Tab-separated table of C-alpha atoms in Angstrom:
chain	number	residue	atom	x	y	z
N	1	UNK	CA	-11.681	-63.574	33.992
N	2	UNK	CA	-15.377	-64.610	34.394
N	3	UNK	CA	-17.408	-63.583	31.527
N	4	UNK	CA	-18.471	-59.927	33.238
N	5	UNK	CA	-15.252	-58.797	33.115
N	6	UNK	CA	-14.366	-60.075	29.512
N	7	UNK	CA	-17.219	-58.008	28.486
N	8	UNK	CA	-16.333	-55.361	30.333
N	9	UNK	CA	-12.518	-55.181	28.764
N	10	UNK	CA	-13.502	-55.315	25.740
N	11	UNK	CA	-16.761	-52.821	25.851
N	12	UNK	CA	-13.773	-50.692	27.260
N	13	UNK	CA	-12.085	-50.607	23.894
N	14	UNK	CA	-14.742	-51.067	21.076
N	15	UNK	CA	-16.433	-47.683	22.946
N	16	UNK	CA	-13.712	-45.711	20.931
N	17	UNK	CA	-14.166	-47.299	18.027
N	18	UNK	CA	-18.277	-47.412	17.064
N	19	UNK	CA	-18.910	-50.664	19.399
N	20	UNK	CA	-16.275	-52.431	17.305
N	21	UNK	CA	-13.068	-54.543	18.057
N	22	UNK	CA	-11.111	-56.642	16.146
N	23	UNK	CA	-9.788	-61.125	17.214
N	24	UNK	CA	-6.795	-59.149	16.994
N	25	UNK	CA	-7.283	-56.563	19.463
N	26	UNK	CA	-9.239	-59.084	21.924
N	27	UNK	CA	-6.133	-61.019	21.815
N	28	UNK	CA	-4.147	-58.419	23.158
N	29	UNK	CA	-6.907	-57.285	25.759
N	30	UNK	CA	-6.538	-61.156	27.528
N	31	UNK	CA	-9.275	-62.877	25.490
N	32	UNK	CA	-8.752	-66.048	23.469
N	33	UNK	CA	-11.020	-67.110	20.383
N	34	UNK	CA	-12.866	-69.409	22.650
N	35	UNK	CA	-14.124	-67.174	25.016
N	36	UNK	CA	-14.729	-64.617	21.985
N	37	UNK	CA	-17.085	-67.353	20.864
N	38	UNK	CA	-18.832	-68.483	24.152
N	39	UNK	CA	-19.753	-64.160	24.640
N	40	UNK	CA	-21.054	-64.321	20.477
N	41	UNK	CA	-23.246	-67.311	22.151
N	42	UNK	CA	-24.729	-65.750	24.653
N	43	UNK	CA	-25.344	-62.735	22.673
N	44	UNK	CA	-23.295	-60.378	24.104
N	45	UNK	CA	-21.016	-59.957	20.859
N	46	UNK	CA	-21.474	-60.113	17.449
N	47	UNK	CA	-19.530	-61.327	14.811
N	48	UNK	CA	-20.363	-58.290	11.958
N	49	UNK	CA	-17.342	-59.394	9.599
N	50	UNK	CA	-14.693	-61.693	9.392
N	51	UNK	CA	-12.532	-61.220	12.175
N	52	UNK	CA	-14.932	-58.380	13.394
N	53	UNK	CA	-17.170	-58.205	16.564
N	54	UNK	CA	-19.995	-56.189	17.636
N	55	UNK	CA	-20.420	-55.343	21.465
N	56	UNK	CA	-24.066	-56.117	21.344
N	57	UNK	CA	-24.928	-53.336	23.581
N	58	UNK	CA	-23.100	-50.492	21.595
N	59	UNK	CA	-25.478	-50.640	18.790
N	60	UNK	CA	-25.198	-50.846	15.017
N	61	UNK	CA	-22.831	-47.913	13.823
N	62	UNK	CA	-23.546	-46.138	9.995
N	63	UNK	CA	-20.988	-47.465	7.591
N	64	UNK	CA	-20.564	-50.358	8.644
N	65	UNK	CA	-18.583	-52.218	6.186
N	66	UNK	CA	-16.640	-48.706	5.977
N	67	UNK	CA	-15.520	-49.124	9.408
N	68	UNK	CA	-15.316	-52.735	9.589
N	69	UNK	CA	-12.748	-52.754	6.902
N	70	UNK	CA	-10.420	-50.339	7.626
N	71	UNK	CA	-9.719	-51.634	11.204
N	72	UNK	CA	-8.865	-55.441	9.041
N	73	UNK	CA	-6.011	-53.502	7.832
N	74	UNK	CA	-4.183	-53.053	10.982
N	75	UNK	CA	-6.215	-55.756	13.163
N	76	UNK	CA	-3.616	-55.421	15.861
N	77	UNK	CA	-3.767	-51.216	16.247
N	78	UNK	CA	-6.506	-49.829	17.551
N	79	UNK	CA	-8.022	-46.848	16.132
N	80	UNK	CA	-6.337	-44.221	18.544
N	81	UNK	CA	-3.260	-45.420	18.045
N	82	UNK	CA	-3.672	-44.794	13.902
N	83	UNK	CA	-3.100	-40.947	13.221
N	84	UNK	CA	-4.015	-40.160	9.340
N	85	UNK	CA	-1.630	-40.237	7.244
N	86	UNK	CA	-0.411	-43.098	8.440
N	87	UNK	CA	2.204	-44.962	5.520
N	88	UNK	CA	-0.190	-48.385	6.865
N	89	UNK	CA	-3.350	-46.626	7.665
N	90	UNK	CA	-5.478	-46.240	4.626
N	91	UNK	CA	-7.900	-43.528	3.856
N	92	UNK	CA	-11.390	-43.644	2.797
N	93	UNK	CA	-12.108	-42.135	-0.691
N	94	UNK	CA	-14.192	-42.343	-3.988
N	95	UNK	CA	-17.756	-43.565	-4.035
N	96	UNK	CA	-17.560	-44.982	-0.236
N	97	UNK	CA	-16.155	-41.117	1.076
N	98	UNK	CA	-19.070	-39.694	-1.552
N	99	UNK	CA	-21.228	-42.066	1.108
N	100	UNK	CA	-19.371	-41.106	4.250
N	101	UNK	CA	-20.100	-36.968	3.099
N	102	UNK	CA	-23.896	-37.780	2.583
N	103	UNK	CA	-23.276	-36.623	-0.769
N	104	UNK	CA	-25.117	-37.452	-4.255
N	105	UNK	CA	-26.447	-41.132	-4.527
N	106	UNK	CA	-23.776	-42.454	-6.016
N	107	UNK	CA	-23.697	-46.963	-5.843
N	108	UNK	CA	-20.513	-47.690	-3.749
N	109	UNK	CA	-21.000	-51.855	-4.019
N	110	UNK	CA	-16.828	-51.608	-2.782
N	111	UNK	CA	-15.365	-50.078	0.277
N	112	UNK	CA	-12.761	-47.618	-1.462
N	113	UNK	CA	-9.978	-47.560	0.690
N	114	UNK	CA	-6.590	-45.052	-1.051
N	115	UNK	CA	-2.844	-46.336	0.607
N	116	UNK	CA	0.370	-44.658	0.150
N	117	UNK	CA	1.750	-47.886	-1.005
N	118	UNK	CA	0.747	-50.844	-3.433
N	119	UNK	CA	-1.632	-53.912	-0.827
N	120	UNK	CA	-3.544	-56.684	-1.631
N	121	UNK	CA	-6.463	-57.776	0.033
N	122	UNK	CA	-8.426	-60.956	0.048
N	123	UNK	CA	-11.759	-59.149	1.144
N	124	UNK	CA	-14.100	-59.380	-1.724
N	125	UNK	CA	-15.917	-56.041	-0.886
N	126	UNK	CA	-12.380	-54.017	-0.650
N	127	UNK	CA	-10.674	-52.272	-3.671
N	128	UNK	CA	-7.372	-50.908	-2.360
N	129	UNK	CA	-6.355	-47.582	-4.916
N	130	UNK	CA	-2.751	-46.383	-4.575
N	131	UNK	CA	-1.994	-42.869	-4.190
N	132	UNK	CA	0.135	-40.410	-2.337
N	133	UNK	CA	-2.262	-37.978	-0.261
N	134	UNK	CA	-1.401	-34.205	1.469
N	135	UNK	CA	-2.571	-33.864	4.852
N	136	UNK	CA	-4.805	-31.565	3.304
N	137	UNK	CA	-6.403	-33.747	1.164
N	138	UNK	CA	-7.529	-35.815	4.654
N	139	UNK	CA	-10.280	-35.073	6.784
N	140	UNK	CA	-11.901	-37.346	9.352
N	141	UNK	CA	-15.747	-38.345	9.258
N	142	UNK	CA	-16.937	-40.130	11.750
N	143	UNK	CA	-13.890	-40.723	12.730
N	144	UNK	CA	-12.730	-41.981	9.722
N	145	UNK	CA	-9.604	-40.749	7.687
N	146	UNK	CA	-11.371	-39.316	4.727
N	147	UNK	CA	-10.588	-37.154	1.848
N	148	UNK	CA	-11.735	-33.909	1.096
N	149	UNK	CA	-14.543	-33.551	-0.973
N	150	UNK	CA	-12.456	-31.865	-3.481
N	151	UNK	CA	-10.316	-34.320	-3.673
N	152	UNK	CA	-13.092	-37.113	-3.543
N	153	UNK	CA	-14.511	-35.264	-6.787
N	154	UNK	CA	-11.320	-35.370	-8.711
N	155	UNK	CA	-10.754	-38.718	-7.486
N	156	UNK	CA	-14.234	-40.014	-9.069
N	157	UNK	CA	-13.617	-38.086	-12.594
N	158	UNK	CA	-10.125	-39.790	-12.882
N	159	UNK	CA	-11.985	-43.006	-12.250
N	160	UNK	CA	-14.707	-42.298	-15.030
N	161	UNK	CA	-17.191	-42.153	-12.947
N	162	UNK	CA	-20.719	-41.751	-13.902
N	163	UNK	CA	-20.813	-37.896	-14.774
N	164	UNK	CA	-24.532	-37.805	-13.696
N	165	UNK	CA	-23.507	-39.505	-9.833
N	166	UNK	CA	-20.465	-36.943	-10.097
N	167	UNK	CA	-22.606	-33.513	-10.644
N	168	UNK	CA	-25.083	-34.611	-8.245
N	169	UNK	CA	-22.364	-34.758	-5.441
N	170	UNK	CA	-20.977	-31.383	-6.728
N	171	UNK	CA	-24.369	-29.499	-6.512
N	172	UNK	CA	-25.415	-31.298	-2.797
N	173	UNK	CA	-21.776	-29.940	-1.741
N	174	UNK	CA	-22.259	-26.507	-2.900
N	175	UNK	CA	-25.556	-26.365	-1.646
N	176	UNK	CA	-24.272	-27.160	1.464
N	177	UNK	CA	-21.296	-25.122	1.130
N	178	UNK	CA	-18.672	-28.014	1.503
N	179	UNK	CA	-16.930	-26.551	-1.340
N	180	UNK	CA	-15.305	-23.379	-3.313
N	181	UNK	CA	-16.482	-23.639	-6.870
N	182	UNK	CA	-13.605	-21.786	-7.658
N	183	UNK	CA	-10.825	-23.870	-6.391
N	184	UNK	CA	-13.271	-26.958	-7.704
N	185	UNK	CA	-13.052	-25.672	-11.288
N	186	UNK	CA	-9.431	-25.146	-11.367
N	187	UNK	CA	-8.971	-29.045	-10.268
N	188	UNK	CA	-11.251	-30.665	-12.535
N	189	UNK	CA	-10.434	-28.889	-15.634
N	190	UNK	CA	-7.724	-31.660	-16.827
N	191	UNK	CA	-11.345	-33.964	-17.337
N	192	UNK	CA	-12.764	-31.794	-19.748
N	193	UNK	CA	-11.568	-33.923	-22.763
N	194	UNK	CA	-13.019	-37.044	-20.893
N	195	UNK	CA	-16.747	-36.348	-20.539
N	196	UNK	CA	-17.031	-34.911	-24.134
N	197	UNK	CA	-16.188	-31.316	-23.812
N	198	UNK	CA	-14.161	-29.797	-26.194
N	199	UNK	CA	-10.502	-28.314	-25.685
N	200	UNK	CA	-11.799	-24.821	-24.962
N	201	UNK	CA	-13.548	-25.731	-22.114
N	202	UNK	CA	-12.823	-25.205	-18.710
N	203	UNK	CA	-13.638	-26.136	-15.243
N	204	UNK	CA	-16.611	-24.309	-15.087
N	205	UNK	CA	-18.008	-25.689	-18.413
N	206	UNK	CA	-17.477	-29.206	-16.649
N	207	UNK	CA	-19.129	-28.406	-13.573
N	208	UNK	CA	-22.309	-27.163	-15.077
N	209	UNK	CA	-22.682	-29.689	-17.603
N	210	UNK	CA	-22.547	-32.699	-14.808
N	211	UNK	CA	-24.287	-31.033	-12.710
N	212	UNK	CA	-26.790	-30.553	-15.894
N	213	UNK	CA	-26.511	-34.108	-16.582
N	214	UNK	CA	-27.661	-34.913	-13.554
N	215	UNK	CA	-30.553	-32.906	-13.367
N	216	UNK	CA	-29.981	-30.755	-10.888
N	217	UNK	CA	-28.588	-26.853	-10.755
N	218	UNK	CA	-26.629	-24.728	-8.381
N	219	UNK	CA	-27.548	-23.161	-5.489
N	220	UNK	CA	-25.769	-19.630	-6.854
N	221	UNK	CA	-27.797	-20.571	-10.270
N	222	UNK	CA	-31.260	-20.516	-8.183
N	223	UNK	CA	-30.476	-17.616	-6.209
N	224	UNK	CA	-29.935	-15.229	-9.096
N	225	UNK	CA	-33.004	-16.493	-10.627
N	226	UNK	CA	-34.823	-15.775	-7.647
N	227	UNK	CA	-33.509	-12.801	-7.144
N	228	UNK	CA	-34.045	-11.547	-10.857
N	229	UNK	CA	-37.535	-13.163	-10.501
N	230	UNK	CA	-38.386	-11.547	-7.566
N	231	UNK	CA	-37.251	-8.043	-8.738
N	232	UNK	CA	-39.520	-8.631	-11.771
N	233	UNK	CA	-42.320	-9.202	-9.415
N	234	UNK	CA	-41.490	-6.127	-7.297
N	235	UNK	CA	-41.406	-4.000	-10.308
N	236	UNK	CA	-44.456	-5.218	-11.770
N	237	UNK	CA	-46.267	-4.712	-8.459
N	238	UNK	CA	-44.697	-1.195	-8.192
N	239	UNK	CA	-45.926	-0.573	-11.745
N	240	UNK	CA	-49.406	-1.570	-10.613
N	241	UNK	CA	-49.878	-0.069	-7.587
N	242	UNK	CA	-48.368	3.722	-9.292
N	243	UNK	CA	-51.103	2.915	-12.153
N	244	UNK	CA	-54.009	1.926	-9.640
N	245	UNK	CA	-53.093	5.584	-7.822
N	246	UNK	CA	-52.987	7.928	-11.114
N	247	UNK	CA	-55.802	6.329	-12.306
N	248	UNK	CA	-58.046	6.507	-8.982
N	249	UNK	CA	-56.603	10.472	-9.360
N	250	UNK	CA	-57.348	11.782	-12.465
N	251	UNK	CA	-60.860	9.891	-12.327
N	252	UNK	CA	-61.652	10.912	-8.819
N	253	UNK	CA	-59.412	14.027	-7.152
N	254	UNK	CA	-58.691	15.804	-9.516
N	255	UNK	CA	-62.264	16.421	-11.241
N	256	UNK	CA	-63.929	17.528	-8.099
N	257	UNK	CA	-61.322	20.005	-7.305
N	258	UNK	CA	-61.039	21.255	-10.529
N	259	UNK	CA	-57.162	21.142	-10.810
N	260	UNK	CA	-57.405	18.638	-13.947
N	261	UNK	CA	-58.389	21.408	-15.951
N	262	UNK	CA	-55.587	23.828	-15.228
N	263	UNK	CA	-52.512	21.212	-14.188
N	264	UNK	CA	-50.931	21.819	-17.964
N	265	UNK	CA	-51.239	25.855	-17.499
N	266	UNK	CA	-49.787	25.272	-13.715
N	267	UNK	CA	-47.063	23.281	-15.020
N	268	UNK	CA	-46.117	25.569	-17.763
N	269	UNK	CA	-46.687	28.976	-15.510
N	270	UNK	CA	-43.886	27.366	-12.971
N	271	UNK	CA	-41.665	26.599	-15.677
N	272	UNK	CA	-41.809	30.127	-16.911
N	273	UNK	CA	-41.362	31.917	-13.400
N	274	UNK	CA	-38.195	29.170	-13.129
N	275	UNK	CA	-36.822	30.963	-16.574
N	276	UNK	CA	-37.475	34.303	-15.222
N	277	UNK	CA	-35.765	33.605	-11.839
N	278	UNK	CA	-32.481	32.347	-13.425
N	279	UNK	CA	-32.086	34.977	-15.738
N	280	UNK	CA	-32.809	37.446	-12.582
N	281	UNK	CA	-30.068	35.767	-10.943
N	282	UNK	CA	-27.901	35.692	-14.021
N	283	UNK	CA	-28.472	39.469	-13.741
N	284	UNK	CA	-27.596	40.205	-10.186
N	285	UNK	CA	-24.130	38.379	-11.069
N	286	UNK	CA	-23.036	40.325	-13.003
N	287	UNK	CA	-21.459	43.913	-11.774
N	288	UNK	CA	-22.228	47.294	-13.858
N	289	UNK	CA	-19.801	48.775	-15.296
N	290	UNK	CA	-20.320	52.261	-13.490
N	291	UNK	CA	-20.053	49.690	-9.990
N	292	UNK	CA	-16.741	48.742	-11.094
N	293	UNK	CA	-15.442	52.355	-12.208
N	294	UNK	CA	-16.677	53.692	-8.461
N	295	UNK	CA	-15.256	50.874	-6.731
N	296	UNK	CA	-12.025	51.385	-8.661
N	297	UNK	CA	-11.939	55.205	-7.932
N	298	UNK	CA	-12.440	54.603	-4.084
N	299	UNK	CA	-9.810	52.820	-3.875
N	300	UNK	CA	-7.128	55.544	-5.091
N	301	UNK	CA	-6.288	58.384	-2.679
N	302	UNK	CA	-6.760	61.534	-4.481
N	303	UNK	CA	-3.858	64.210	-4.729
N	304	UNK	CA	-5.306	66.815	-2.450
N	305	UNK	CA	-5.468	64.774	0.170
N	306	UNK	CA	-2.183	63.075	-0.207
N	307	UNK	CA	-0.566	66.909	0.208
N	308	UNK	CA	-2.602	66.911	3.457
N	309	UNK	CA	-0.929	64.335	4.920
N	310	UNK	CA	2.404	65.119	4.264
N	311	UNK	CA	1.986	69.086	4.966
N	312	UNK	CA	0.778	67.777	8.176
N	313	UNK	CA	4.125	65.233	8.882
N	314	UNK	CA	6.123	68.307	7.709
N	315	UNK	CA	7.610	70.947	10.368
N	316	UNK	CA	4.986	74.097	10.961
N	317	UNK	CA	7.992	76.413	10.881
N	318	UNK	CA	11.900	75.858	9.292
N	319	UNK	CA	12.620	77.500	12.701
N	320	UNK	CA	10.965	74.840	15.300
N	321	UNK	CA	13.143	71.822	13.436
N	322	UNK	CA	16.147	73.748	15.567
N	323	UNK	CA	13.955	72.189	18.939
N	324	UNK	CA	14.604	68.441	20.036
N	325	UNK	CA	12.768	68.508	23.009
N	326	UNK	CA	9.574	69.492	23.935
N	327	UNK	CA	11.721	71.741	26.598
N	328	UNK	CA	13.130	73.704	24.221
N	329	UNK	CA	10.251	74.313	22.302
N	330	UNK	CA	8.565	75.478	25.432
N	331	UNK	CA	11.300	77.716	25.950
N	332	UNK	CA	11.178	79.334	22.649
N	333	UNK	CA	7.537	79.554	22.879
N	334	UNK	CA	8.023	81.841	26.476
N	335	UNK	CA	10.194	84.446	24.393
N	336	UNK	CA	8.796	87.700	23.704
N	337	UNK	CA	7.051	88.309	20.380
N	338	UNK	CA	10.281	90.917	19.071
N	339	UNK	CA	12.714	88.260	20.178
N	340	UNK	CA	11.294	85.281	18.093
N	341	UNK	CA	11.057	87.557	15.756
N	342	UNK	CA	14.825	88.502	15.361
N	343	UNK	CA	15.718	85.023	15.810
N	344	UNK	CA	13.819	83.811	12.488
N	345	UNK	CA	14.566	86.482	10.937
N	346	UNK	CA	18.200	85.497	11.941
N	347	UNK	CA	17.725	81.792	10.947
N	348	UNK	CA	15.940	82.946	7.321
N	349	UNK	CA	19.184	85.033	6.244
N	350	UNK	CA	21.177	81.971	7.529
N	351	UNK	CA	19.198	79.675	5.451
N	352	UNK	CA	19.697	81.591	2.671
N	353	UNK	CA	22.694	82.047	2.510
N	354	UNK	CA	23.587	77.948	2.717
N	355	UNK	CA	20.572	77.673	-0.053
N	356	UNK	CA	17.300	76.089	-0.575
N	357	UNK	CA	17.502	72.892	1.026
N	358	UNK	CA	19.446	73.735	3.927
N	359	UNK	CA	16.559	76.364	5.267
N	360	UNK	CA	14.507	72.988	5.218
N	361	UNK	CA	16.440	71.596	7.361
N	362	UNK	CA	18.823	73.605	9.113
N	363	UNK	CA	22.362	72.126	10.605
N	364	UNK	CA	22.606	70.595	14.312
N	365	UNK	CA	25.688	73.061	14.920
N	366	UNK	CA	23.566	76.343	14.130
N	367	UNK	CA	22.624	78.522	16.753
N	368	UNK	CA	20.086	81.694	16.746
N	369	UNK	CA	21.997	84.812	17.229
N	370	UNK	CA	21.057	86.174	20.537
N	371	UNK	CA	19.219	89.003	21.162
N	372	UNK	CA	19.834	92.031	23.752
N	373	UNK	CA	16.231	90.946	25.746
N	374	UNK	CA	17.409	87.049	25.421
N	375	UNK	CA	17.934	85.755	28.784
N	376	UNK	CA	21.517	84.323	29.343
N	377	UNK	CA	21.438	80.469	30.655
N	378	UNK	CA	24.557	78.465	31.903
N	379	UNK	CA	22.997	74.806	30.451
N	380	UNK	CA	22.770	76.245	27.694
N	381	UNK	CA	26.446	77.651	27.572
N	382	UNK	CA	27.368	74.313	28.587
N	383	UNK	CA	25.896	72.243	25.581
N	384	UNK	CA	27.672	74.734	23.353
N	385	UNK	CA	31.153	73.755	25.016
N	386	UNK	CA	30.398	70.503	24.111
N	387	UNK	CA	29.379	71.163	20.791
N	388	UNK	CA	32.798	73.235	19.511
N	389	UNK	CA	34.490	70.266	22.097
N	390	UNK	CA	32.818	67.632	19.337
N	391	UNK	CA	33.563	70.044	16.422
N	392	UNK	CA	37.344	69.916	16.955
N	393	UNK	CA	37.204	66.122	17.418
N	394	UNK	CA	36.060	64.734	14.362
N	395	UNK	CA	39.111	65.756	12.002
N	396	UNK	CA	40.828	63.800	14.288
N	397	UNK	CA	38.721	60.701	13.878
């Protein structure tokens, strides 16, 4: 390969990983170390750290020595091929993650660097910490593996860390809203003891006093003062303005139209036509007694004309409950006057002899005794058949 296309194979690779690329990784791509050092010659790489090279053209990348010393610990594996989590992929934590968040202004002279299992390092600028991370507790910056800031807080109090550096990160990432001060409190409140709080304490005591400690306050601390300071203000202008109008009317309006005078004998002349109204209505409530005696006498039906009704569902004559049909009736009704007459005179001695409440209501098998002017029909003759035919029946039922 001339020297165009080593610089093109390995531009290729550091592109994915900030302009960087490890002896290691060159190695693999087809380059030796000489040829690494004839391109750092002609200034078309850069040796940034040991075993570290720049692609000239990429630029210098933020966090350098960050990035620069997590790709030492697996020089062979480039960064896509190093998921987080990894048991040999380390994480970025403590001060340096406090760096890689933009958080506080906290000295990071060490690139913190937390492994799942005990290393060593010969890097001078490199402390490797020990400890087993969740998945949740790793986020990627950059694209860096780096933990939470949660977890980069609690990670700085275990270490002692400067309380002032600590509450300056906490109030930047709740300004920013990078973290739940709830869930915060609950996780730091084992560190009470350590920056000189007393037993009682708990996580929220230890957030505001190192976030007091280092001078600052939080963001949900400012925004109820400004919102208690600006309802203060609103009030007082409210106050002011209400003032500013009564005065201007009782020194201007009111004078000149001569209401100033009588406003007091207004007020109290409404008042008294309000007392006078309610005791109206109070009034007009309430029924009179002589209302409720009428309404209660309407609503029985007197005696005389409860007789009315029932003479009127009674029978007009003892006789006419004899007719059925409205036939019959009409054929009683055609009779000559002397013939009715015989026949309730007949019925009347009949009734009286069976007693009083049979000439109510006379029998179904009593007939009128015929007269000499009655008119003989054969129907008639024929229903009585049919009676006396019924009549000797029913003993036998």
């Amino acid at each position: 390969m001339n020297r165009g296309e080593q610089l093109a194979v390995l531009s290729g690779a550091a592109a994915e990983q900030w302009g960087l690329v490890t002896a290691a990784q060159a190695k693999r791509l087809g380059l030796n170390a000489v040829q690494l050092l004839r391109l750092t010659e002609a200034g078309l790489t850069e040796n940034v750290s040991r075993g570290v090279y720049l692609v000239t053209a990429a630029g210098m990348p933020t966090g350098l020595e960050a990035k620069a010393a997590w790709l030492r610990l697996q020089p062979k594996e480039f960064a896509w091929d190093r998921p987080a989590g990894h048991p040999d992929s380390g994480v970025l934590s403590h001060a340096t993650a406090c760096q890689l968040h933009e958080l506080g202004d906290i000295p990071a002279p060490e690139v913190d660097i937390t492994v799942p299992r005990r290393r060593t390092t010969t890097e001078p600028f490199v402390r490797l910490r020990t400890a087993a991370l969740d998945k949740q507790e790793i986020t990627i910056v950059d694209g860096l593996p780096t933990t939470t800031v949660d977890r980069t807080i609690t990670d700085l109090l275990r270490a002692k860390a400067d309380g002032g550096h600590v509450g300056r990160a906490i109030a930047d990432a709740e300004r920013r809203g990078m973290i739940s001060l709830d869930d915060l409190a609950e996780a730091v409140s084992p560190y009470n003891r350590r920056y000189g709080l007393s037993a009682a304490a708990d996580g929220r005591d230890l957030i505001e006093h190192l976030v007091s400690q280092a001078g600052q306050s939080l963001l949900r601390h400012d925004m109820d003062r400004a919102s208690q300071q600006g309802f203060n203000e609103a009030v007082n202008r409210m106050q002011a303005h209400v003032a500013k109008n009564i005065s201007a009317l009782q020194e201007h309006v009111l004078p000149r139209t001569g209401l100033y005078a009588g406003l007091d004998e207004a007020l109290a002349q409404v008042a008294t036509n309000y007392t006078s109204l309610a005791q109206t209505m109070q009034e007009i409530a309430r029924t009179p007694p002589r209302l409720d005696e009428l309404l209660q006498r309407m609503s029985q039906t007197p005696p005389a004309l409860t007789e009315f009704f029932s003479n009127l569902a009674a029978p007009a004559h003892p006789f006419e409950s004899r007719f059925r049909s409205a036939s019959a009736l009409q054929q009683y009704s055609s009779l000559p006057p002397a013939t009715r007459s015989a026949l309730e005179r007949a019925a009347a001695a009949g009734a009286s002899r069976r007693g009083p409440g049979a000439a109510a209501h006379p029998g179904a098998d009593q007939e009128p005794a015929a007269g000499p002017d009655e008119p003989h029909h054969p129907d008639e003759d024929e229903d009585e058949d049919e009676d006396e035919d019924e009549t000797r029946k029913q003993p036998e039922q």
